[in-house]
Coordinates of C-alpha atoms in Angstrom, one line a residue:
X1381 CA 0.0 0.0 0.0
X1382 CA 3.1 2.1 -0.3
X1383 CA 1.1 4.4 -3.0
X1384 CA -1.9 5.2 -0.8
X1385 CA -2.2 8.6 0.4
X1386 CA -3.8 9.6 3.6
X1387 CA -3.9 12.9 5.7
X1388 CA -1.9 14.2 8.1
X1389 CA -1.3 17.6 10.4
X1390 CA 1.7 18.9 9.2
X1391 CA 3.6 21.5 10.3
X1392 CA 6.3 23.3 8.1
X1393 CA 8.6 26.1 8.2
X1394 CA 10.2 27.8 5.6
X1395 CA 11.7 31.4 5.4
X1396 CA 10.1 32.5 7.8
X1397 CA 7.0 31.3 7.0
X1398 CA 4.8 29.0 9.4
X1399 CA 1.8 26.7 8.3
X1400 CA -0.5 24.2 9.6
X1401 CA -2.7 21.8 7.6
X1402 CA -4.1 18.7 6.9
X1403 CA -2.2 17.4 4.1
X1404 CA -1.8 14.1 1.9
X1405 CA 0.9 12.4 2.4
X1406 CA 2.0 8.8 0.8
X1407 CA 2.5 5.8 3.4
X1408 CA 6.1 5.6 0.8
X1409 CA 7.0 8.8 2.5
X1410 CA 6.5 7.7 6.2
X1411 CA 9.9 7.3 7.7
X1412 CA 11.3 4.2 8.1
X1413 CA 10.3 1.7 10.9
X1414 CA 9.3 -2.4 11.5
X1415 CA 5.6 -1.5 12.3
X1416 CA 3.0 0.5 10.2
X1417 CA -0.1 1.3 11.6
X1418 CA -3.6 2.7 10.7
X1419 CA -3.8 5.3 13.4
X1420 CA -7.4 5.3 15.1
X1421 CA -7.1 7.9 18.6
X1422 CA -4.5 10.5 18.9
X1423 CA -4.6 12.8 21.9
X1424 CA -3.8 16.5 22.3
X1425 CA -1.6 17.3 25.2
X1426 CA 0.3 20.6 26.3
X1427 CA 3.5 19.7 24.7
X1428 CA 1.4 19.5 21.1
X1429 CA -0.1 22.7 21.7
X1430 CA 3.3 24.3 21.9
X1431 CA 4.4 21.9 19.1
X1432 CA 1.3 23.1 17.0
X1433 CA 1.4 26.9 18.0
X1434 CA 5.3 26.9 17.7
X1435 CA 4.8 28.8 21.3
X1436 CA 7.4 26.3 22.1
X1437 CA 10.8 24.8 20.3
X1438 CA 9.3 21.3 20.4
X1439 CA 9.7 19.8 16.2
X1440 CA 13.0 18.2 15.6
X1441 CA 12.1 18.0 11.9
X1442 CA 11.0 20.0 8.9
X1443 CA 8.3 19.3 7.8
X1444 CA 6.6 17.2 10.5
X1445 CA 3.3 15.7 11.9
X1446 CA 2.8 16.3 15.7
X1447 CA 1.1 14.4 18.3
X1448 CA 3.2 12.4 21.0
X1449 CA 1.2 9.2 21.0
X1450 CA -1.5 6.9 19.5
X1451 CA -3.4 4.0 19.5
X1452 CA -4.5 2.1 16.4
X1453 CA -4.0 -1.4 14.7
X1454 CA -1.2 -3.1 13.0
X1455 CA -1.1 -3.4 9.3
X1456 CA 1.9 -4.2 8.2
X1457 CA 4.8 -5.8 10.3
X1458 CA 8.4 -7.1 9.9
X1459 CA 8.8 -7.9 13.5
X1460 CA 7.5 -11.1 15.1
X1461 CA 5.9 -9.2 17.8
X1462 CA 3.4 -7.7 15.8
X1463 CA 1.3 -9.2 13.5
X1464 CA -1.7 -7.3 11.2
X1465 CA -4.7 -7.2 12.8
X1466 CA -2.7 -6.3 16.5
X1467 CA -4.2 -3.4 18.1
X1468 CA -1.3 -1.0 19.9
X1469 CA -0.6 2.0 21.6
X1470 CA 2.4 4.3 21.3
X1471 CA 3.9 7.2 23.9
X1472 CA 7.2 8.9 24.4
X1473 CA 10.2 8.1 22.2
X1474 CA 10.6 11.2 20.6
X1475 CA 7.1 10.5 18.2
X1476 CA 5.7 14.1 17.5
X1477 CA 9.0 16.1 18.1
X1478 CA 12.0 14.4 16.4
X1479 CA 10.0 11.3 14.9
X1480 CA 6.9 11.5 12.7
X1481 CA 3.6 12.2 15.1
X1482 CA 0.4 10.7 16.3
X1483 CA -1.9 13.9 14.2
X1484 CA -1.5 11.3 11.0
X1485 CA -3.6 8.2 9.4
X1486 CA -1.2 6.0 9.4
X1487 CA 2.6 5.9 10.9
X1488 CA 5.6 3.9 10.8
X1489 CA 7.2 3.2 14.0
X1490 CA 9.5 0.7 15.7
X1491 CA 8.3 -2.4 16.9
X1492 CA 10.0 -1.8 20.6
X1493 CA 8.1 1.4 21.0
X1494 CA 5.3 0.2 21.3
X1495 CA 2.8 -1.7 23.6
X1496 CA -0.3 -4.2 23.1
X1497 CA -3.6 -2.4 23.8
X1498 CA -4.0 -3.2 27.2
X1499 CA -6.9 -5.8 27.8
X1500 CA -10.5 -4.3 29.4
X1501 CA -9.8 -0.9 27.1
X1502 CA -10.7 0.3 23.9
X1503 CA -8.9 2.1 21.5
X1504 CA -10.5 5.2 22.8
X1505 CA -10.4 5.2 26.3
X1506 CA -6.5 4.0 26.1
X1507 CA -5.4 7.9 24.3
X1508 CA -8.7 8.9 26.8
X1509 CA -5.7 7.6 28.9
X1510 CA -2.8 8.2 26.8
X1511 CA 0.8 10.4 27.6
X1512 CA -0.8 12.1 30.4
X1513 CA -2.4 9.4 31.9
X1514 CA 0.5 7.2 31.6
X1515 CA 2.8 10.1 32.9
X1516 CA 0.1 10.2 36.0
X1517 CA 0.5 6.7 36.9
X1518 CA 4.4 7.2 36.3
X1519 CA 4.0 9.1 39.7
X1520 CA 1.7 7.1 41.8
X1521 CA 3.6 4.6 41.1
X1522 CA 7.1 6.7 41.6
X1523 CA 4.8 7.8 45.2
X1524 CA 4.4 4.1 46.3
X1525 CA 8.5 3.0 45.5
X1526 CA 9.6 6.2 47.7
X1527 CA 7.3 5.3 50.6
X1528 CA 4.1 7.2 50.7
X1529 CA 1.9 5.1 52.5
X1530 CA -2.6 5.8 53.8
X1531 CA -1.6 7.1 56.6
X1532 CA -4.5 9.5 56.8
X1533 CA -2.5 12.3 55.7
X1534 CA -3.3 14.1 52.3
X1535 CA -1.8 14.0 48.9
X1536 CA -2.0 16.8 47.0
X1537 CA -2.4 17.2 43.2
X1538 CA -1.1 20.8 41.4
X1539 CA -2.5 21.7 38.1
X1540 CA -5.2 19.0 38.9
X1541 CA -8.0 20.2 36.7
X1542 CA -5.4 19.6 33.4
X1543 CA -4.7 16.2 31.9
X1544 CA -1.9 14.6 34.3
X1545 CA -3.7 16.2 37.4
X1546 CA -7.1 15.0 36.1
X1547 CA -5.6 11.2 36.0
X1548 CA -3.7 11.8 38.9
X1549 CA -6.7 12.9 41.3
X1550 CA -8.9 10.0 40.2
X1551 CA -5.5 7.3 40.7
X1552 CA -5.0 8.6 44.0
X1553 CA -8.4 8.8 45.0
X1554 CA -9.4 5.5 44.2
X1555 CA -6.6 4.0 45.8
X1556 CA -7.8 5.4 49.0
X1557 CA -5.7 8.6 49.8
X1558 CA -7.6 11.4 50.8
X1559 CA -6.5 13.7 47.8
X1560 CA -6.8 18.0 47.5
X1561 CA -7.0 19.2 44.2
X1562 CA -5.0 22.6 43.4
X1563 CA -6.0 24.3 40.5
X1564 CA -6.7 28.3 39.8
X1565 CA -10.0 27.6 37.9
X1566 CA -12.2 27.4 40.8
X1567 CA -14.9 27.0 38.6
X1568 CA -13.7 23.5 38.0
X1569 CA -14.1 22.4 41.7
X1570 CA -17.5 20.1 41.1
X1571 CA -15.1 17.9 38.2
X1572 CA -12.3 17.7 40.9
X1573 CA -14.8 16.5 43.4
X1574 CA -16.5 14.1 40.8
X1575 CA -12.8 12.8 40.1
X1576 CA -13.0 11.9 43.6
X1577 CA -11.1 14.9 44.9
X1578 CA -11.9 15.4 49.3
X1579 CA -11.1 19.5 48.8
X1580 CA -10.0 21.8 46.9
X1581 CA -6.8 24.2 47.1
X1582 CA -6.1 27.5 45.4
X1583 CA -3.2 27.3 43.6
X1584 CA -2.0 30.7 45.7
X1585 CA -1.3 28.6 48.7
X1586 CA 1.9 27.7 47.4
X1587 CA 3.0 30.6 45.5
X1588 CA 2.4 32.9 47.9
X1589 CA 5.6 34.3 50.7
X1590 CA 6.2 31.9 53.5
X1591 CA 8.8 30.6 56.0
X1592 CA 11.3 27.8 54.7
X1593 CA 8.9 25.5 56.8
X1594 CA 5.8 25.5 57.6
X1595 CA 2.9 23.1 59.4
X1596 CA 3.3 19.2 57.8
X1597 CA 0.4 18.6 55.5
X1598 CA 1.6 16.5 52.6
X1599 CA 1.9 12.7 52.8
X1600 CA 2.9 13.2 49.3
X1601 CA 2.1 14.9 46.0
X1602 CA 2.2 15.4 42.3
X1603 CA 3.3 18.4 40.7
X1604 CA 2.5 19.3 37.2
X1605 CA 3.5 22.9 37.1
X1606 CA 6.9 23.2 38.5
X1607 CA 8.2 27.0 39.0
X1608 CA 7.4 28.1 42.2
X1609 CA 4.5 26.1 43.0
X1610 CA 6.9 22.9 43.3
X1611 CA 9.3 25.7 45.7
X1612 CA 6.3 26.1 47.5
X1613 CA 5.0 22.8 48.1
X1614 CA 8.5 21.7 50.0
X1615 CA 7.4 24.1 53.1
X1616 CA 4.1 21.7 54.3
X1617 CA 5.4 18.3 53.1
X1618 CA 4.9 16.4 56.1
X1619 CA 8.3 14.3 57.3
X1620 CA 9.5 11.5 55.3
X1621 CA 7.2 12.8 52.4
X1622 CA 7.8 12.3 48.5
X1623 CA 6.9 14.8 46.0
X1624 CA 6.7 13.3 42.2
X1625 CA 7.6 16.2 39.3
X1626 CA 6.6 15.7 36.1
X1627 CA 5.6 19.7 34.8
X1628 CA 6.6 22.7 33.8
X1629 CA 3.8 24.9 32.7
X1630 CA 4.5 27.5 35.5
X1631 CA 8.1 27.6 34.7
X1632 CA 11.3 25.5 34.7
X1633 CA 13.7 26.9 37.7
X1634 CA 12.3 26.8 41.7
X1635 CA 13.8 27.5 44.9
X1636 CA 13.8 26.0 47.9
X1637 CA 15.5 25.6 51.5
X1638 CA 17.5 22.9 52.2
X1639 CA 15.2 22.8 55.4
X1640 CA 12.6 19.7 53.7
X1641 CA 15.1 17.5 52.6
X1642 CA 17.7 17.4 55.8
X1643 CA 15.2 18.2 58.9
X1644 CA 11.9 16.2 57.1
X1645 CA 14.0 13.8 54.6
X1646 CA 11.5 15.0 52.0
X1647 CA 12.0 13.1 49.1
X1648 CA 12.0 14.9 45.4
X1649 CA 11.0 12.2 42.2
X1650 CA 11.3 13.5 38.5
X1651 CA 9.0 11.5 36.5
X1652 CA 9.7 11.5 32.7
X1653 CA 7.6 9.6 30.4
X1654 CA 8.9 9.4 27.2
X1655 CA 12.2 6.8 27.5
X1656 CA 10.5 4.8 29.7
X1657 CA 11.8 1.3 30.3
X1658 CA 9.5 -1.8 28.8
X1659 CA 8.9 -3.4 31.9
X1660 CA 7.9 -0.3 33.5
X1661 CA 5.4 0.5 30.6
X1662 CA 3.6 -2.5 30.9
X1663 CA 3.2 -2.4 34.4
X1664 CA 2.0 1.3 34.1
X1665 CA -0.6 0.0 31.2
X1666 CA -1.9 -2.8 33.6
X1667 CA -2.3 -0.9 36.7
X1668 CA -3.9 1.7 34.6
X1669 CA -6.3 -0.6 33.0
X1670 CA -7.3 -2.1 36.5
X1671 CA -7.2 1.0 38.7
X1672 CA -8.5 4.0 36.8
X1673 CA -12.6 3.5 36.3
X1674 CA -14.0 3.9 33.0
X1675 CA -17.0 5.7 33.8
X1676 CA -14.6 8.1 35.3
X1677 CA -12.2 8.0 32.5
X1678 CA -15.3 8.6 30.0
X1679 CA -16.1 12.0 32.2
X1680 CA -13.0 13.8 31.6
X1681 CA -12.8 13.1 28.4
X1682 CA -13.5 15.2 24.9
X1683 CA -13.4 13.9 21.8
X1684 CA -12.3 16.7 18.8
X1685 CA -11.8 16.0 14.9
X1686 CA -8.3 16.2 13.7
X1687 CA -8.8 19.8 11.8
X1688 CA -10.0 21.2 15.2
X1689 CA -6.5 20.4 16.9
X1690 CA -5.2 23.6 16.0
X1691 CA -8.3 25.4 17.3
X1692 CA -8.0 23.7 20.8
X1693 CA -4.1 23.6 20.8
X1694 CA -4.2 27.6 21.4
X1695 CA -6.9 26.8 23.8
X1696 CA -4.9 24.2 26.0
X1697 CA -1.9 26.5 25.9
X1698 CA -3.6 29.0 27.6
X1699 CA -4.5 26.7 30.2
X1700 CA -8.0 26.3 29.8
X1701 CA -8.6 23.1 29.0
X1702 CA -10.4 20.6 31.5
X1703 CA -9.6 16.8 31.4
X1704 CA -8.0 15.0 28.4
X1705 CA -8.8 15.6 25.1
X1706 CA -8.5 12.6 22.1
X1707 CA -8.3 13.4 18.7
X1708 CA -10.4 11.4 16.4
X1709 CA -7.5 11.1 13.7
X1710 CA -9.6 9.5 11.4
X1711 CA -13.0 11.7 11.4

């Protein structure tokens, strides 16, 4: 099928000039790889708004397809792992910044990046799931090897009305922690409680001027935003805490005392998601598939065309999306 076109976001630069459209590419033209595959679900997360937007140095190559995962079925395959027919899902390894993207019909990818649709989901709900929702479990999980235990104390979530902080509240609260949502969109306080958030935190509370430590609070938490908010979360971390970073939407530099970490042994955890270890992947699917309900999936969840991604990519870089949005690549 080498001669069969199909369509594609692409964005291209050239003196200057910036576009983004849907375009027809060949499947001859995809770039090389063991595994093609008729994309069904893409999703649209912060990094491909900035991609998309170009409010952020994200594309590695000219022209190229954003999108930084997938999930669809196999079509063609040269590795024994895959055979046509295989349904799949695809995060990290560079796909939508230096290798072709997830905003496309069909792709080419190696066989080692990717993973078997987890069993219990669809397509859908697994990009539903997708970078951010595999990032989120990334930290619960990173949480749980550093210690954090029920011990009746919170866990608090920053950014939590956004994709990671959406997953992350519902992971949490289902496991039984008593979770507090921080978000500055108090409008968004009745989704946070549906997630299963106990109370909700304006994101001031840790921005604002304090002492290098303050009253214990935090058992643990997840921060999504980084910049002062994660500075700011290291004053009420109760002792022998473990904060899990994965953002940087409110900046990438913090400062802190050296107070948490040598009078509380507060533990900081970076949490990347996109080199991520086999092993590790498929226990993040599985627990994923098993832990995170999908009636409560379904709820913070949008589905959008793929000609309305640049539409919503200024809209999510703004900050004002709620939940997770998937991209119907093929409507």
């Amino acid at each position: 099928m080498s001669n069969e076109s199909f369509r594609a976001l692409v964005v291209e630069e050239d003196a200057g000039t910036r576009r983004v459209e849907l375009r027809d590419v060949r499947v001859a033209d995809l770039p090389p790889g063991e595994v093609l595959v008729k994309v069904a679900y893409s999703t649209l997360n912060y990094k491909d708004g900035l991609a998309v937007t170009g409010k952020g140095k994200i594309l590695r190559v000219n022209p190229m397809a954003p999108g930084i995962d997938f999930a669809g079925t196999v079509v063609e395959s040269q590795s024994s792992a895959y055979k046509p027919g295989d349904e799949v899902v695809l995060t990290g390894w560079g796909v939508g910044e230096r290798h072709w993207g997830g905003f496309s019909q069909f792709n080419r990818v190696k066989a080692g990046w990717l993973v078997p649709l987890p069993k219990g989901l669809t397509l859908q709900q697994a990009m539903a799931i997708g970078t951010a929702g595999f990032t989120a479990m990334l930290c619960v999980l990173a949480l749980e090897r550093h210690g954090l235990t029920n011990d009746g104390r919170e866990v608090v979530v920053t950014g939590a009305a956004g994709g990671v902080g959406s997953v992350a509240v519902a992971l949490l609260a289902r496991a039984g922690y008593k979770v507090v949502a921080s978000t500055g969109r108090p409008e968004e306080a009745d989704y946070l409680r549906d997630l299963g958030a106990a109370d909700i935190l304006d994101r001031s509370f840790f921005t604002k001027p304090g002492r290098p430590l303050e009253s214990e609070r935090w058992a643990g938490a997840v921060d999504t935003v980084g910049g002062p908010t994660l500075g700011g979360i290291f004053r009420t971390v109760a002792s022998h805490g473990v904060v899990a970073a994965c953002g940087n939407a409110g900046g990438v530099e913090f400062t802190s005392s050296v107070f948490p970490f040598i009078l509380r042994s507060v533990k900081l955890v970076g949490v990347e998601s996109v080199m991520v270890p086999l092993p590790e992947r498929l226990a993040a699917w599985e627990r994923l598939a098993r832990d995170l309900p999908t009636d409560v999936l379904d709820r913070m969840t949008s589905v959008i065309p793929l000609a309305a991604v640049p539409e919503y990519s200024e809209t999510i870089t703004q900050a004002q999306v709620r939940g997770r949005i998937v991209v119907d690549v093929q409507a």
